[in-house]
Coordinates of C-alpha atoms in Angstrom, one line a residue:
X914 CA 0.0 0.0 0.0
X915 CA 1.8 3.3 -1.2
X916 CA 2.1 5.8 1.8
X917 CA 0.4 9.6 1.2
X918 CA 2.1 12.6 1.8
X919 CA 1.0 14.2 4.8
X920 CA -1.0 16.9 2.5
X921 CA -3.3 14.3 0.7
X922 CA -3.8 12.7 4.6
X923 CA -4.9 16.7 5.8
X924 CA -7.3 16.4 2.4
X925 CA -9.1 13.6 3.1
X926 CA -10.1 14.2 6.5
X927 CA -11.4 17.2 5.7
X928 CA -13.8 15.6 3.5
X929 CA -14.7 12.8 5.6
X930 CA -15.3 15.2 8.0
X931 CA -17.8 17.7 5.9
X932 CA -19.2 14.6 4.6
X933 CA -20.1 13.7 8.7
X934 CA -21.9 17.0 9.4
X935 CA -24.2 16.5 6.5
X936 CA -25.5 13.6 7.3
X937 CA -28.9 13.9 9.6
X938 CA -28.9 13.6 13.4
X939 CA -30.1 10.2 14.8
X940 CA -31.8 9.9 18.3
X941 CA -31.3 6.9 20.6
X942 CA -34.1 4.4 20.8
X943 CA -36.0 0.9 20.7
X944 CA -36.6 0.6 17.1
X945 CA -34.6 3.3 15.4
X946 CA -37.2 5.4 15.3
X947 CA -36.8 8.9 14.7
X948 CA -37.4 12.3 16.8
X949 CA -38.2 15.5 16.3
X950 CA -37.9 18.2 18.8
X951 CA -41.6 19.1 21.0
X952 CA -43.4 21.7 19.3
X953 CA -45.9 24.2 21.1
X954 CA -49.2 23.9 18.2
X955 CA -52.0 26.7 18.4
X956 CA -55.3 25.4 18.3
X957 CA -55.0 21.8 20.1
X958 CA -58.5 20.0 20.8
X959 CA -60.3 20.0 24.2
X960 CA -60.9 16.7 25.6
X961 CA -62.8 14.1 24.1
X962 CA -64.8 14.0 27.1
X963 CA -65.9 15.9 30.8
X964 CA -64.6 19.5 29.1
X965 CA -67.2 22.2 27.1
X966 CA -66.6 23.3 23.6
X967 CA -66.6 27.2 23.3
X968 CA -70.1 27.9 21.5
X969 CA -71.9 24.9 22.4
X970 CA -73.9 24.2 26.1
X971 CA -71.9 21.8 28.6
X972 CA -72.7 18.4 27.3
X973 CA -73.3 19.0 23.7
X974 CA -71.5 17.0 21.3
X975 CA -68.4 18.5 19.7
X976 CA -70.3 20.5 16.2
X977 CA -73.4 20.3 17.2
X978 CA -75.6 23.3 18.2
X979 CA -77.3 24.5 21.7
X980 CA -80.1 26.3 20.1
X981 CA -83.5 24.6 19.9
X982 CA -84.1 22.9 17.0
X983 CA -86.2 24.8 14.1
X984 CA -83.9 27.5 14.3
X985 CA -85.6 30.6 15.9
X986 CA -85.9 31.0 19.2
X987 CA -89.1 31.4 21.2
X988 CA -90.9 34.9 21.5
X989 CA -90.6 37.0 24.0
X990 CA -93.3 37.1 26.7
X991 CA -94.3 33.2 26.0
X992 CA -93.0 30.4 28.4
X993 CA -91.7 27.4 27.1
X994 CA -93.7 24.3 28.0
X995 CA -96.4 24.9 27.7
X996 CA -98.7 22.5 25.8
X997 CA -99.1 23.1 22.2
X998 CA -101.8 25.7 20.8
X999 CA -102.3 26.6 24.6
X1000 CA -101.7 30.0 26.1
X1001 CA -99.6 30.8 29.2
X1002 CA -100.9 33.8 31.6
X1003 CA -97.1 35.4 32.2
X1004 CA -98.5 38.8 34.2
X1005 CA -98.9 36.9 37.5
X1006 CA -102.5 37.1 37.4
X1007 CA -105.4 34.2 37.9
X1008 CA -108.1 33.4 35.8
X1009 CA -111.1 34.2 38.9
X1010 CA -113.2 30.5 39.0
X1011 CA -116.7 30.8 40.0
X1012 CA -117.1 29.3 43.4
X1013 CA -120.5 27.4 44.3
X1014 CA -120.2 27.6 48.1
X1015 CA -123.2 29.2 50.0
X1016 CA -122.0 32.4 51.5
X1017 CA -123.6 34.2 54.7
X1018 CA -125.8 35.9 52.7
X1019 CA -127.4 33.8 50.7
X1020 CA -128.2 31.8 53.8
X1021 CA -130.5 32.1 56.6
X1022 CA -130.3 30.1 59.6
X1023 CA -132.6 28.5 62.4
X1024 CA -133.2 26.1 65.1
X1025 CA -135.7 22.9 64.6
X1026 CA -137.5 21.1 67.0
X1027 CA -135.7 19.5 69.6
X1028 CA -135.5 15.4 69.4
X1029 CA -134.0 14.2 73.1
X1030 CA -132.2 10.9 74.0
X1031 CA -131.3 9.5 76.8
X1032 CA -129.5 12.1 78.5
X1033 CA -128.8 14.4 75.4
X1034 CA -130.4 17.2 74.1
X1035 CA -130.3 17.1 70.2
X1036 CA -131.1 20.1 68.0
X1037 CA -130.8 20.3 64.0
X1038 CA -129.6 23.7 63.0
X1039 CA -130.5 24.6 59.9
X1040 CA -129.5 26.8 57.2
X1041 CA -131.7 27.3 54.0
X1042 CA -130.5 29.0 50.8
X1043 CA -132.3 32.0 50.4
X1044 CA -130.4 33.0 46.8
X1045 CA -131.6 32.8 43.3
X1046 CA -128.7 30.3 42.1
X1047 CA -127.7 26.9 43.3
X1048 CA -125.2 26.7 46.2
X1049 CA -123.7 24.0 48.1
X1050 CA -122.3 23.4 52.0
X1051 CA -119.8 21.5 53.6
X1052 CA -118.7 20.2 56.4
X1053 CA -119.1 21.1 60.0
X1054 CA -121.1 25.0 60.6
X1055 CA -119.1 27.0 63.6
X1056 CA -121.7 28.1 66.7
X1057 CA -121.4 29.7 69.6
X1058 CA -124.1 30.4 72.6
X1059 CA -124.2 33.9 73.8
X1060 CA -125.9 36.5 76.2
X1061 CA -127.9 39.4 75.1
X1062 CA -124.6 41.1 74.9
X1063 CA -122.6 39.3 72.2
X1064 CA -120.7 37.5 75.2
X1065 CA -120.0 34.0 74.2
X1066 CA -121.3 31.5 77.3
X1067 CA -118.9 27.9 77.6
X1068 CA -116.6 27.2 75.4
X1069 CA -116.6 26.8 71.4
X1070 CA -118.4 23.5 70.3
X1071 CA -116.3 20.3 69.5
X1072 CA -116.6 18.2 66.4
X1073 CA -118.5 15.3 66.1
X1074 CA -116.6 12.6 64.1
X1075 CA -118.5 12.3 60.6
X1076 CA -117.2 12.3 57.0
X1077 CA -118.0 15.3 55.5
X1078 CA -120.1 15.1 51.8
X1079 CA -121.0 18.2 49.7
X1080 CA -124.5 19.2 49.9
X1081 CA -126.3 20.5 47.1
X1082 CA -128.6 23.2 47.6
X1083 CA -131.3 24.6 45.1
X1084 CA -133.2 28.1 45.4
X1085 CA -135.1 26.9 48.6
X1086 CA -133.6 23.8 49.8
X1087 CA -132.1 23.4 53.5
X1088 CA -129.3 21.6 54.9
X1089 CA -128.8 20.7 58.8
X1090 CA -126.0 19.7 61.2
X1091 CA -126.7 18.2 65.0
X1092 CA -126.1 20.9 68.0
X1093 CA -126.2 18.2 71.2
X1094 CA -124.9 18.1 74.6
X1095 CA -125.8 16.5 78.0
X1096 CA -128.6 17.6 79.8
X1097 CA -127.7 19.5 82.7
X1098 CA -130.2 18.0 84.8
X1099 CA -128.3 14.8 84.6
X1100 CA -125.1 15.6 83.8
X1101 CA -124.7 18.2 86.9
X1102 CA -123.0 21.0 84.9
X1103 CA -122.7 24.6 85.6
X1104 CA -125.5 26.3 82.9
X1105 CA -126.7 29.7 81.7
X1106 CA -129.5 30.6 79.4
X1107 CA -128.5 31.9 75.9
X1108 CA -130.0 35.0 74.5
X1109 CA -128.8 33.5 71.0
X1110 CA -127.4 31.4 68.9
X1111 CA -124.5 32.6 66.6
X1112 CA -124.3 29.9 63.0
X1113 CA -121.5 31.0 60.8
X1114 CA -121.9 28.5 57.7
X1115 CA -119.3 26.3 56.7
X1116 CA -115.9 28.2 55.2
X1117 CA -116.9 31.7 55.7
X1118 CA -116.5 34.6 58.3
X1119 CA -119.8 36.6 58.5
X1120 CA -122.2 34.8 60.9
X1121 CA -125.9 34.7 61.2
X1122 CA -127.8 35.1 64.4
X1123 CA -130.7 32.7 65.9
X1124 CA -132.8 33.7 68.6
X1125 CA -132.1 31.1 71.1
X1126 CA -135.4 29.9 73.1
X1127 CA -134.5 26.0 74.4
X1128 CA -133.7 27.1 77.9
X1129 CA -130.6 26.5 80.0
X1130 CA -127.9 24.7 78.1
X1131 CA -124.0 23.7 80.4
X1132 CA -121.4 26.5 79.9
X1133 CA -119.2 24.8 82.7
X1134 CA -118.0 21.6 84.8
X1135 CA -119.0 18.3 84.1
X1136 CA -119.9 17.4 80.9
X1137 CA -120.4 21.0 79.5
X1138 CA -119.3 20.0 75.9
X1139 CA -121.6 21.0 73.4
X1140 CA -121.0 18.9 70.0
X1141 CA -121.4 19.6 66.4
X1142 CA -122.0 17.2 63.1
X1143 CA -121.8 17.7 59.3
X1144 CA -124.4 19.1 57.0
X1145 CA -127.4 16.7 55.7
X1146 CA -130.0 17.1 53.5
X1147 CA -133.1 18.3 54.8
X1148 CA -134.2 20.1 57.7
X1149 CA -134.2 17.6 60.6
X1150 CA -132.8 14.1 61.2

């Protein structure tokens, strides 16, 4: 093998070695593979799931739109909802509905003939629609003894059990409920003698006023409970 001057030695490493810095960089690795350096990229893509897409409603699907389908939205002043081809009041008002309830003055009220039991002094109290139009009662009336003052003798009546059913009154037709309590004679309670009888009808305030004219009845002691039933049809038991 011939030997080179040291000039033609200096000559080729210099172009072995510009031949080694142009050839591309290689990274370490299983496989060979090949490596870039990381890039920063504007734009990347939310998570495929638990994040929001800017434009759509939480829970949307990526592309897909929050507005209601059929494209406009809903009027303003309606509420959404509501059944189709109906109409919504929005002003916070109600629609009045007609009662049927008897009030105080379309009633008047008395006291029927008394029908005693063993013991007990039993007295329908009676309230008749007086009114042009049909009404109806319910329930238990509220009553109250007093003196010919206004002062209320004992204390309020107590409620009979009973179930209570809607009576139906026409232009005319009554309704009663039991008054009863033990007679005092045999029950030994303290008593006082009533100038009247306050009825206030079932569900209203205003009361009507029956002259009271059954003698003594027990405001006190022993056995001074005076009871109440429902309304019936009719004007006695």
């Amino acid at each position: 093998m011939a030997h080179k001057s040291p000039s033609a030695r200096r000559a080729a490493l210099l172009v072995g070695a510009v031949a080694l810095l142009g050839l591309p960089l290689t990274a370490c690795g299983h496989g060979g593979g090949t490596s870039g350096a990381p890039q920063k990229v504007s734009g990347t893509a939310a998570p495929a799931t638990g994040g929001t897409t800017a434009g759509t409603a939480p829970g949307t699907a990526p592309g897909t739109s929050s507005a209601p389908s059929g494209g406009a939205a809903p009027p303003s002043g309606t509420v959404t909802g509501s059944a189709p081809g109906t109409a919504r009041n929005t002003s916070g008002t109600r629609t009045p509905v007609t009662s049927t309830r008897c009030h105080t003055s379309e009633l008047t009220a008395s006291v029927g003939r008394e029908n005693p039991g063993a013991g007990q002094e039993n007295f329908p109290v009676v309230l008749t629609n007086t009114s042009g139009r049909t009404c109806t009662v319910r329930g238990y009336p509220g009553a109250a003894f007093v003196d010919a003052s206004g002062r209320q003798l004992g204390p309020d009546p107590k409620r009979s059990s009973g179930t209570p059913t809607t009576v139906t009154l026409k232009p005319g037709q009554s309704a009663w409920a039991g008054l009863t309590f033990s007679n005092p004679g045999v029950s030994g309670a303290k008593t006082a003698t009533p100038a009247s009888l306050i009825v206030t009808p079932p569900d209203e305030r205003d009361h009507l006023t029956v002259k009271w004219t059954a003698g003594e009845v027990p405001v006190g002691g022993n056995s001074s409970s005076v009871f109440l039933t429902v309304f019936s049809p009719g004007t006695e038991p």
